[in-house]
Short mmCIF file of C-alpha atoms and ligand atoms in Angstrom, two decimals:
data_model
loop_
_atom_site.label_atom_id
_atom_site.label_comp_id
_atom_site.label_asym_id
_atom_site.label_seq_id
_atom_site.Cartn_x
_atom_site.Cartn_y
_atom_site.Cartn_z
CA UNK A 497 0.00 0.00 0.00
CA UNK A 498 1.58 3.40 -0.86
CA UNK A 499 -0.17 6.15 1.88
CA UNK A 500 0.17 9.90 1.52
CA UNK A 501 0.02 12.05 4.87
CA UNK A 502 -1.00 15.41 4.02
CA UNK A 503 -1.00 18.93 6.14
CA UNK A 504 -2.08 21.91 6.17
CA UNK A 505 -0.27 24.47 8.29
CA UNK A 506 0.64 28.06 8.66
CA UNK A 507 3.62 29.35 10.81
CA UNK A 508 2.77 29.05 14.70
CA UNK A 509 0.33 26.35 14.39
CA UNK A 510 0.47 23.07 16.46
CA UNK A 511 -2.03 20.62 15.47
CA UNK A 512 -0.97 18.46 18.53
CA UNK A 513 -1.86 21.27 20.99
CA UNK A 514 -5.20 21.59 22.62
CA UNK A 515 -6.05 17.99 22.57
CA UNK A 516 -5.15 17.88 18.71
CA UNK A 517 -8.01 20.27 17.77
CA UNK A 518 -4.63 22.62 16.72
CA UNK A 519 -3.63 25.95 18.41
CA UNK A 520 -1.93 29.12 16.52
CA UNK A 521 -1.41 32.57 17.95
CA UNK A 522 -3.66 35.30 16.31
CA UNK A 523 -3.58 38.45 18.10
CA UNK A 524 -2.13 41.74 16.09
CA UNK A 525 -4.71 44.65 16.55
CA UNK A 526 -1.63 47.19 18.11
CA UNK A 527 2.15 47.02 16.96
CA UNK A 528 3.11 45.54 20.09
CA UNK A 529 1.45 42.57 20.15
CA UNK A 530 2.18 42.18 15.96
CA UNK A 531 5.67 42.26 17.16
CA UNK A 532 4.84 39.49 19.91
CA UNK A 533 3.25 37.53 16.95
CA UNK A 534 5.46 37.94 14.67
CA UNK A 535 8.29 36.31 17.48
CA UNK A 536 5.74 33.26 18.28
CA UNK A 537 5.11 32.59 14.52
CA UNK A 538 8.97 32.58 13.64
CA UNK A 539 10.62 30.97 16.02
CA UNK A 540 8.57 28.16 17.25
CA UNK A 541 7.75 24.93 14.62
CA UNK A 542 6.35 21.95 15.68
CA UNK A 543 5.92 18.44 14.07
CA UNK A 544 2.42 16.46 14.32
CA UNK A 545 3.33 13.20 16.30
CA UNK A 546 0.21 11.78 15.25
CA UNK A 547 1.87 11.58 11.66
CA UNK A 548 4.79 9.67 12.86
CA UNK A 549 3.18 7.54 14.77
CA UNK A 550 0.69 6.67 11.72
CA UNK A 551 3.88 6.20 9.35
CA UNK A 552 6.13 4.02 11.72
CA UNK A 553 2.59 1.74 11.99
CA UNK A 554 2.51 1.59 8.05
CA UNK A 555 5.92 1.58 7.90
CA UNK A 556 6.34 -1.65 10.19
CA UNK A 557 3.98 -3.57 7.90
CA UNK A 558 5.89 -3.60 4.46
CA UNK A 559 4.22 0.18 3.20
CA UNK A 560 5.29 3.29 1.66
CA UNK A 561 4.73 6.84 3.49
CA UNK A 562 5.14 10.16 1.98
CA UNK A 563 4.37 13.23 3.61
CA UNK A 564 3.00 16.71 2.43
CA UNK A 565 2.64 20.26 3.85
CA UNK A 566 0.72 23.07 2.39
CA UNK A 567 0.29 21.71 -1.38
CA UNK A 568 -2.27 19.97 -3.09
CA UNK A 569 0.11 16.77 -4.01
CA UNK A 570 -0.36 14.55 -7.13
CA UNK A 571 -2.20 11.29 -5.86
CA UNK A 572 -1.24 9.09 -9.29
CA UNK A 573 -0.34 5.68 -7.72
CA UNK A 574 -1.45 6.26 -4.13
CA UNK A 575 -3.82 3.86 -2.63
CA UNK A 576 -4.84 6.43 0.56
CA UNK A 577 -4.67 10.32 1.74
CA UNK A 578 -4.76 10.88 5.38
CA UNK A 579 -5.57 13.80 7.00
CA UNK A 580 -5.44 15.01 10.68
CA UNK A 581 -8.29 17.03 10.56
CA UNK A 582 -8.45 20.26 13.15
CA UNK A 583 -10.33 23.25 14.23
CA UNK A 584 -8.03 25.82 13.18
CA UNK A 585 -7.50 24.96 9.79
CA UNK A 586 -10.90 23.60 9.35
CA UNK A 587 -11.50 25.63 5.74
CA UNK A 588 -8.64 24.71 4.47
CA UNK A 589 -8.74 21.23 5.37
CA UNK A 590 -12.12 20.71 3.71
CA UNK A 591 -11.34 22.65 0.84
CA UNK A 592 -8.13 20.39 0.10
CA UNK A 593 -10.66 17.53 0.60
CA UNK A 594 -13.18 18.31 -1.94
CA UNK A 595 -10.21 19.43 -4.68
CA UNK A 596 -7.95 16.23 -4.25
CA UNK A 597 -12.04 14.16 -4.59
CA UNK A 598 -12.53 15.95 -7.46
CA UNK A 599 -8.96 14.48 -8.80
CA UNK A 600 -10.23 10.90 -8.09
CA UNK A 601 -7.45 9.40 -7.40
CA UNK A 602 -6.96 7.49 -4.32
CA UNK A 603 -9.34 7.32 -1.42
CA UNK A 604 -9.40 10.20 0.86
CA UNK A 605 -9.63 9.35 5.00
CA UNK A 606 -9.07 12.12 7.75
CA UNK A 607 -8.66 11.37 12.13
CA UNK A 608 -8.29 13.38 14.55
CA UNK A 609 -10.73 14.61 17.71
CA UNK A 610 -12.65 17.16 15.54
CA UNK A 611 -13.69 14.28 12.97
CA UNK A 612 -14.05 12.28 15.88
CA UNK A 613 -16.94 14.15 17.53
CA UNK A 614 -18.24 15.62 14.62
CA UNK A 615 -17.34 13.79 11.72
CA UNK A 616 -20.34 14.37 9.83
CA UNK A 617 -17.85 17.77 8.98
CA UNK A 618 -16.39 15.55 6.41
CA UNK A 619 -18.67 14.30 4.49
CA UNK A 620 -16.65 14.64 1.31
CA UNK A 621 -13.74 12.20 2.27
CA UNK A 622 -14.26 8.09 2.13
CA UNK A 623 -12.91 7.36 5.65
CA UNK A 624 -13.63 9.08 9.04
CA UNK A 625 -11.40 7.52 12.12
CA UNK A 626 -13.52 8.05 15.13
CA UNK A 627 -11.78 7.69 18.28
CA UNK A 628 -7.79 7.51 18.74
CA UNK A 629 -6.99 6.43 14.93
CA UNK A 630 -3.55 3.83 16.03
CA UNK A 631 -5.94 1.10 16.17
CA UNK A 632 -7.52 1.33 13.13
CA UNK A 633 -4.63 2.02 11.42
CA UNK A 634 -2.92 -0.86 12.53
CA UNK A 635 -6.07 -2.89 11.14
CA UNK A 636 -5.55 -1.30 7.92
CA UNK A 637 -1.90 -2.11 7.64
CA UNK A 638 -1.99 -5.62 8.34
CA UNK A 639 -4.92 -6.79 6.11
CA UNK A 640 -3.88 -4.20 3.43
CA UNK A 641 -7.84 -3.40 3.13
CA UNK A 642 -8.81 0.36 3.42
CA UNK A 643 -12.91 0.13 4.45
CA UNK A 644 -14.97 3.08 3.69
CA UNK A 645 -17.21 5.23 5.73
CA UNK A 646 -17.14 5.66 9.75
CA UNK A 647 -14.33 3.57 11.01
CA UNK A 648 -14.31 2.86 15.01
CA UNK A 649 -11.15 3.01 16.38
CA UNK A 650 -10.48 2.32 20.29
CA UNK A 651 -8.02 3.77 22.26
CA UNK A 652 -4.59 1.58 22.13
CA UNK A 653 -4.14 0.44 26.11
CA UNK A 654 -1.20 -0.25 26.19
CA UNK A 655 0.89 2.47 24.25
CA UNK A 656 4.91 0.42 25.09
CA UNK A 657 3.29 -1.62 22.41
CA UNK A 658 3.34 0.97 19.64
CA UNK A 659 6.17 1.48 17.39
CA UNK A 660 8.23 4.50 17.37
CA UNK A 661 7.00 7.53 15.66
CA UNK A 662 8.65 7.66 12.67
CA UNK A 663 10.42 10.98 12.13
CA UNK A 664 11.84 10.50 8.97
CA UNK A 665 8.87 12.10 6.99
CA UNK A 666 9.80 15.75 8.45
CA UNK A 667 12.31 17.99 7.32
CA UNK A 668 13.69 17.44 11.47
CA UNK A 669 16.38 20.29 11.01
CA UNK A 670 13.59 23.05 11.23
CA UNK A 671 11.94 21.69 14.40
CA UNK A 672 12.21 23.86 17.43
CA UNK A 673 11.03 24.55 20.80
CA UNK A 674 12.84 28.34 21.07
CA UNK A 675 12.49 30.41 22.91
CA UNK A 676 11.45 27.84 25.63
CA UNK A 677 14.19 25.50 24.80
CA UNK A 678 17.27 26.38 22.45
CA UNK A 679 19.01 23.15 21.52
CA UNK A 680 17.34 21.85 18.18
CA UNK A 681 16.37 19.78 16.26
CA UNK A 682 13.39 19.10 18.74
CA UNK A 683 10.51 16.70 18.36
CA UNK A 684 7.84 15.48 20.89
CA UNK A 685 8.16 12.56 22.76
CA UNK A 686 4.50 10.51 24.60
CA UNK A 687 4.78 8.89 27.91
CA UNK A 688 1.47 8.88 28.97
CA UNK A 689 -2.09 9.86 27.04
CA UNK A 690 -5.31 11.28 28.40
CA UNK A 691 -5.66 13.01 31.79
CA UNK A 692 -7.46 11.77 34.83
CA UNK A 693 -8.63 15.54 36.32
CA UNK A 694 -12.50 16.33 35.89
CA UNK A 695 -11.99 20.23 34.39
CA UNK A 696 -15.30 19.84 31.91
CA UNK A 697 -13.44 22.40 29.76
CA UNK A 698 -11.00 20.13 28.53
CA UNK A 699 -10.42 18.95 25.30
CA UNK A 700 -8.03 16.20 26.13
CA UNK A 701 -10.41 14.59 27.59
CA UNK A 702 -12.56 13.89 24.28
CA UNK A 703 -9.78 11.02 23.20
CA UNK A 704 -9.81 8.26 25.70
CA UNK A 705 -8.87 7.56 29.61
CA UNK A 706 -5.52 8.10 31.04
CA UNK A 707 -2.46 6.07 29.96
CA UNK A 708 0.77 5.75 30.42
CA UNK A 709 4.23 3.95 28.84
CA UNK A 710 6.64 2.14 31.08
CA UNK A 711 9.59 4.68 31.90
CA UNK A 712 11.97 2.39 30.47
CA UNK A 713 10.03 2.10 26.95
CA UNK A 714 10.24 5.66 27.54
CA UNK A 715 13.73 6.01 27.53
CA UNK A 716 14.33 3.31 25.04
CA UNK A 717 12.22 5.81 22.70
CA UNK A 718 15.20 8.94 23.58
CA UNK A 719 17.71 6.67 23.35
CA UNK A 720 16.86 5.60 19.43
CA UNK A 721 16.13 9.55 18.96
CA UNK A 722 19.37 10.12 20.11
CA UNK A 723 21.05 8.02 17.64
CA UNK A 724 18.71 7.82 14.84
CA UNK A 725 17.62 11.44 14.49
CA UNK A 726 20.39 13.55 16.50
CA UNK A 727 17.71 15.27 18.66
CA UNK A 728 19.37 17.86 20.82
CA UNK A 729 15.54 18.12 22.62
CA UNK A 730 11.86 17.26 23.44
CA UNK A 731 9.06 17.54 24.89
CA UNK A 732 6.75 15.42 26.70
CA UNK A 733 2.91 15.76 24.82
CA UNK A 734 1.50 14.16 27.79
CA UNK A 735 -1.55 16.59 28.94
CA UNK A 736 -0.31 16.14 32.51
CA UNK A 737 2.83 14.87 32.82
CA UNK A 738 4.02 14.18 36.02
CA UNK A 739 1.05 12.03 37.44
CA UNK A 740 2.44 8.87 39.59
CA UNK A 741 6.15 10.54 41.41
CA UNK A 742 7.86 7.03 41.45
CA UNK A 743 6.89 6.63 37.98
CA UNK A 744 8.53 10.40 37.34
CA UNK A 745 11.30 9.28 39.89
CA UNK A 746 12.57 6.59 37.47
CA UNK A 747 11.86 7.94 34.32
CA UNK A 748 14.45 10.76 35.71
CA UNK A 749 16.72 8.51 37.00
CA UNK A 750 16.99 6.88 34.23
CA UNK A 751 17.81 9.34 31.78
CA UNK A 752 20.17 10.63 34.13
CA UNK A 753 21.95 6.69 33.91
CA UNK A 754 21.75 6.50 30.32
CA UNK A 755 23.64 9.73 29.90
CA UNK A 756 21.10 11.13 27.29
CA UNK A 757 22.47 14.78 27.81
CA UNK A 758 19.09 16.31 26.44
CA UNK A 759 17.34 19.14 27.03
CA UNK A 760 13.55 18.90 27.93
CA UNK A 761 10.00 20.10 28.60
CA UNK A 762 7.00 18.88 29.90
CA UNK A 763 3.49 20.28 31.22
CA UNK A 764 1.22 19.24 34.34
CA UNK A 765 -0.31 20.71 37.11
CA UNK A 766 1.72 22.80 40.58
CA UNK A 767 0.04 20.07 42.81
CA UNK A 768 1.96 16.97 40.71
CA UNK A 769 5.59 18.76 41.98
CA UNK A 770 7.73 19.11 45.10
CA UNK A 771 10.82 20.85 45.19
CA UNK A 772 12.81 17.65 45.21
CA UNK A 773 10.90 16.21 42.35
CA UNK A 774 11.68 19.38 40.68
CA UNK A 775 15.82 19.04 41.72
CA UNK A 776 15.85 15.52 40.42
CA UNK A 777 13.77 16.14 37.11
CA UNK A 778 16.16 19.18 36.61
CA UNK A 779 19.38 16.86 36.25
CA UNK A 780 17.73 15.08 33.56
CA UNK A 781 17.60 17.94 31.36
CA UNK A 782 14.27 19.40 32.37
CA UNK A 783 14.19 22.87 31.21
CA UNK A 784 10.90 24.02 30.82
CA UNK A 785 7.56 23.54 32.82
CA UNK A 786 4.08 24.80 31.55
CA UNK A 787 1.42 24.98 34.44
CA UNK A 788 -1.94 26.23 33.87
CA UNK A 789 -3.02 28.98 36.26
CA UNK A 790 -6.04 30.01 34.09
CA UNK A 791 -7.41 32.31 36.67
CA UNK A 792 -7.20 34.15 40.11
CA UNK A 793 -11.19 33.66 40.90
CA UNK A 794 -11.08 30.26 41.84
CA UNK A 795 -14.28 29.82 42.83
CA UNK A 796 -15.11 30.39 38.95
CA UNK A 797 -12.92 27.42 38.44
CA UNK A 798 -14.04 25.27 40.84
CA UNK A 799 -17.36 25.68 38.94
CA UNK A 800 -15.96 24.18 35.53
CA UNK A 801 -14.64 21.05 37.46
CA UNK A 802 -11.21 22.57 37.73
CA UNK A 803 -9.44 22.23 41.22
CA UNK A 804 -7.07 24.89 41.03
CA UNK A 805 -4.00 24.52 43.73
CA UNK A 806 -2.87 26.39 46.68
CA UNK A 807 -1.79 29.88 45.47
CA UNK A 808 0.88 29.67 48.29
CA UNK A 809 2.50 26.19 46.78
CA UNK A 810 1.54 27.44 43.33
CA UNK A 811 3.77 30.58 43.89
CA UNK A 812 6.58 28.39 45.51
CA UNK A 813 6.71 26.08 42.93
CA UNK A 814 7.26 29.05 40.71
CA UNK A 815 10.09 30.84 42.55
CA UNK A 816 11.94 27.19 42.99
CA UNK A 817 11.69 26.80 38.85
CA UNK A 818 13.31 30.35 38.64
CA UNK A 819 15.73 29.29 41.28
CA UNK A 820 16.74 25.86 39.60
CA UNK A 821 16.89 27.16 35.70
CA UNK A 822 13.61 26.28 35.20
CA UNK A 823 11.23 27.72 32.57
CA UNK A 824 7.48 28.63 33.44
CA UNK A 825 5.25 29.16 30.87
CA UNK A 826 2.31 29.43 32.67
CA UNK A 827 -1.46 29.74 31.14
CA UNK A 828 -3.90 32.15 31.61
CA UNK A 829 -7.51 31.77 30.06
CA UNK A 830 -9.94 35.34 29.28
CA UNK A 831 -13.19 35.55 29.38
CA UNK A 832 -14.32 32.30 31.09
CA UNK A 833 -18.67 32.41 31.24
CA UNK A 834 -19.20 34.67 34.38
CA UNK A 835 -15.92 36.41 34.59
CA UNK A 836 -15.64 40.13 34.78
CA UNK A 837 -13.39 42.99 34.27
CA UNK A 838 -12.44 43.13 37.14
CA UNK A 839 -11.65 39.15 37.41
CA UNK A 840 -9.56 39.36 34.20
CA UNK A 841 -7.64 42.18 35.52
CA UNK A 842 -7.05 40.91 39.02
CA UNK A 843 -5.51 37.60 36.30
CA UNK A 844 -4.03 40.11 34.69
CA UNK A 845 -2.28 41.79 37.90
CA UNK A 846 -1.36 37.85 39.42
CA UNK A 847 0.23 37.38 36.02
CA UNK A 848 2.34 40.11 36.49
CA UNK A 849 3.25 38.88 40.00
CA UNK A 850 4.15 35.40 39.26
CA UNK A 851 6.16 36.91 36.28
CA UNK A 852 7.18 33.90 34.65
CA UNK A 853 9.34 33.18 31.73
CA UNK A 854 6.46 32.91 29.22
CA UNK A 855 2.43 33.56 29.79
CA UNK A 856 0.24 32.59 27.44
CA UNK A 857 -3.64 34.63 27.59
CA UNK A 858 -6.17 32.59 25.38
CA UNK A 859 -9.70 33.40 25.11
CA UNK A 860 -12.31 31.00 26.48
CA UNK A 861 -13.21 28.47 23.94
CA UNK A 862 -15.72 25.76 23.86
CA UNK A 863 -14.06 23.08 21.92
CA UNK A 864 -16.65 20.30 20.66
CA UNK A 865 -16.88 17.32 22.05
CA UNK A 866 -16.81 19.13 25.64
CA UNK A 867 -18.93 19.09 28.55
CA UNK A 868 -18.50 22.76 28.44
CA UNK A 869 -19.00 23.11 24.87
CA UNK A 870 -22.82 20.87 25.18
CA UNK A 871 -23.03 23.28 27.69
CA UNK A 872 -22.89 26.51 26.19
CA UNK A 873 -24.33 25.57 22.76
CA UNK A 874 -27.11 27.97 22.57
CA UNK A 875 -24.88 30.53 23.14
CA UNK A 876 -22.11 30.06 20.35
CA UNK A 877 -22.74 32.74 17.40
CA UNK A 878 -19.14 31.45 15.09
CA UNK A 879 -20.20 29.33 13.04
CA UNK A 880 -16.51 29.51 11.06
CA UNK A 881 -14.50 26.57 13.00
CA UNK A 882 -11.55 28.21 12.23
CA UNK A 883 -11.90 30.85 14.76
CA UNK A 884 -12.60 28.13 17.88
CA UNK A 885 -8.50 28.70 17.86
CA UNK A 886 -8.61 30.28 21.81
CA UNK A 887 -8.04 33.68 19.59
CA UNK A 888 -11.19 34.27 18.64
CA UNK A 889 -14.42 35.36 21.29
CA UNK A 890 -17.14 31.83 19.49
CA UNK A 891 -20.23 32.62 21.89
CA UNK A 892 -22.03 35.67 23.76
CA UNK A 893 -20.81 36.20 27.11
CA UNK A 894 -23.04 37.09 29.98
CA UNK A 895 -20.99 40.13 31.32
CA UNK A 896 -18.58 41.31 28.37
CA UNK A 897 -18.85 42.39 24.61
CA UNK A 898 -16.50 41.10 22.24
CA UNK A 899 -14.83 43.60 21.66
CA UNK A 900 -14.34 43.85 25.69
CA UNK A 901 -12.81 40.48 25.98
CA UNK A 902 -10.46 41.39 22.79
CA UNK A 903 -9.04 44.51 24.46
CA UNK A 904 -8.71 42.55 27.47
CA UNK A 905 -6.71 39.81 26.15
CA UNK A 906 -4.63 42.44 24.23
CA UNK A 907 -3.74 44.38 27.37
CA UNK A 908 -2.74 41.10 29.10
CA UNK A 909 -0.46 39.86 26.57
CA UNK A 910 0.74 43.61 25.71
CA UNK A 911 1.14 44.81 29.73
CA UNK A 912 2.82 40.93 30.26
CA UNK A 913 5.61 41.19 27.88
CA UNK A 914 6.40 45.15 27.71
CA UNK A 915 7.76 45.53 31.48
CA UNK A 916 11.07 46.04 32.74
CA UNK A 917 10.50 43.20 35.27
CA UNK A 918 9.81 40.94 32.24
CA UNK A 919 12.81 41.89 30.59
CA UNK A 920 14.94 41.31 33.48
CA UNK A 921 13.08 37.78 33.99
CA UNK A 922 13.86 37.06 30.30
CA UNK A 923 17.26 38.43 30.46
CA UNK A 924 17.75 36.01 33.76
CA UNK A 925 16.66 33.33 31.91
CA UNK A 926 19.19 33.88 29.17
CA UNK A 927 22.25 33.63 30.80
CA UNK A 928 20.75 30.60 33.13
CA UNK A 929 21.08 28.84 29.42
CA UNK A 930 24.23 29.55 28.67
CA UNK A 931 25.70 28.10 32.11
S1 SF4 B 667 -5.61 18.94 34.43
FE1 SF4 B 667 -5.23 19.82 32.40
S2 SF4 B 667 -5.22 18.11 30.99
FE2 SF4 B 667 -6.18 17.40 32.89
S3 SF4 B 667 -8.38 17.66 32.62
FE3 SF4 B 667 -7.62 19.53 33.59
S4 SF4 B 667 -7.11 20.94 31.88
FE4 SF4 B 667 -7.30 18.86 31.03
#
């Protein structure tokens, strides 16, 4: 079977992000924040590790993988197109759908969370995966036969027994994870999937229950990144990565044995770390930590199933990162149903306190599939899916206009990043790399 993997993808988008529904960064209504976007977009590139680990499972049983970005890609002698299907490039995608059916050449399938929940979106193409799509595509390898229509997929249990993604499709050399991490090329690594934590915002929670590899698969997986593909650095996809501390403990420990010398990121929740967790995950090259903070009213929180931590550990757990070398990008969400101004400027003010190395401000989203997103339904007006990119206000809110919320995410990413505290925190930062 020859399979083509095809992508759509503009500069600053990562289709792996928000529970594979795809981030990007639009903001760019004042010159300060185009300058902020125009930093994101350039020096950040991601790969999709859902391709990789489609073309290693191909791969492994006797077929031929080719991938494509951005171009409508002559099918001739293909026997399927695969997409991963998102929110944020949701015209595109379906546009690229309908011109390569009109071309007739091989069958056309797409995966991914958004076809997953609502794949009647895609209509146009032969396949739909619903559900994780390694299972399915593992059926299709082995018997060589490509079915039609809805496919069911289940969630793979037991993810040591997956091959390796297979990197060898990208152009590696380009992949980065600057400004958070320097060394490069850097790709991202899995060690667990899912999340067990009830926030009924949460779009990682659409694909399956919470999984995780054995640390030494784990390290097995750096160690033939190492050699095969000269990595210099990663970063751990999980959507909460440090869940189980002995399990964390010896993943560390051994990286630390094996010598891997690579730099690394990871994101989870101020109430999975200690200091000494911290100390020990720090001598294996971590580097980077992204915690979500999402907002100072946490009674708000509590009320979309998120258990926010202590401020007073969440605030230590900070100042020991900055201590150690640590990176925090830390996430901040605008415009959550029943915030106010004067919520989203006390956020705005904590932000400022916490001052960590990165903050990221992303308008409330409802992201199908969602308890929250059932839940607001009536109140969505966007009926383009490429604006559900946390960029973009999708649905009327009960105490702010649109154009409220805008200017209020503006001012927190514009206030955040134009201080001299920040530039002395970023300046810090700098020479803690270069020790
Ligand atoms: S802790 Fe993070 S990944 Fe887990 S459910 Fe909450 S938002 Fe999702």
């Amino acid at each position: 079977m020859k399979v083509a993997l095809l992508e759509i993808k503009n500069p600053g988008d990562s289709k792996d992000f928000n529970g594979g529904f795809g981030t990007t960064f639009e903001i760019g209504r004042s010159y300060k924040s185009k300058i902020l976007a125009f930093v994101r977009r350039n020096l950040e590139k991601n790969p999709t590790l859902s391709y990789a680990y489609i073309s290693a499972i191909f791969k492994k049983y006797g077929h031929k993988v080719d991938y494509y970005e951005n171009k409508l890609p002559n099918l001739k002698g293909y026997d399927l197109c695969l997409m991963h299907v998102s929110l944020i490039r949701h015209n595109e995608e379906t546009k690229l759908i309908s011109a390569l059916k009109e071309k007739k050449q091989c069958r056309i399938g797409v995966y991914g969370p958004l076809a997953t929940v609502q794949p009647e979106l895609f209509y146009r193409s032969d396949l739909v995966i619903i559900g994780e799509p390694e299972e399915a595509i593992i059926n299709m390898a082995k018997s060589g036969i490509i079915k039609r229509g809805r496919i069911n997929s289940q969630p793979i249990n037991d993810l040591d027994q997956l091959p390796f993604p297979d990197w060898s499709i990208f152009l590696l050399k380009d992949f980065s994870l600057s400004p958070l991490i320097s060394a490069k090329p850097a790709i991202f690594v899995h060690a667990s999937r899912g999340c067990p934590y009830g926030c009924n915002y949460c779009p990682y929670k659409v694909f399956g229950t919470y999984r995780q590899r054995k640390p030494e698969n784990v390290v097995k997986e750096l160690k033939h990144l190492k050699e095969k593909y000269h990595i210099k650095s990663f970063y751990f996809r999980d959507p909460t990565f440090s869940i189980g501390e002995k399990r964390i403990e010896e993943l560390a420990n051994l990286i630390i044995k094996e010598k891997l010398n690579l730099k690394w990121g990871c994101e989870t929740r101020v109430d999975l770390l200690t200091a000494p967790l911290l100390k020990l995950l720090y001598s294996s090259g971590l580097r980077c930590v992204k915690l979500g903070v999402e907002s100072t009213d946490h009674q708000l929180l509590n009320s979309y199933g998120r258990k926010p931590p202590q401020i007073k550990k969440q605030e230590e757990i900070v100042k020991f990162c900055k201590k150690t070398g640590i990176k925090v990008v830390a996430f901040y969400i605008i415009g959550i149903p029943n915030d106010t101004r004067e919520s989203i400027l006390s956020t705005i003010k904590y932000s400022h306190k916490l001052n960590t190395s990165f903050a990221n401000f992303t308008i409330c989203t409802p992201i199908p599939g969602t308890y929250f997103y059932n839940n607001i339904k009536g109140k969505i007006f966007e009926k383009n899916l490429n604006k559900f990119d946390n960029f973009h206000v999708v649905f009327n809110h009960k105490h702010l206009s649109k154009e409220e919320i805008y200017s209020l995410q503006e001012k927190a990413i514009t206030s955040y990043y134009f201080r001299v505290r920040y530039i002395g925190r970023y300046l810090l930062d700098k020479l803690a790399e270069r020790e």
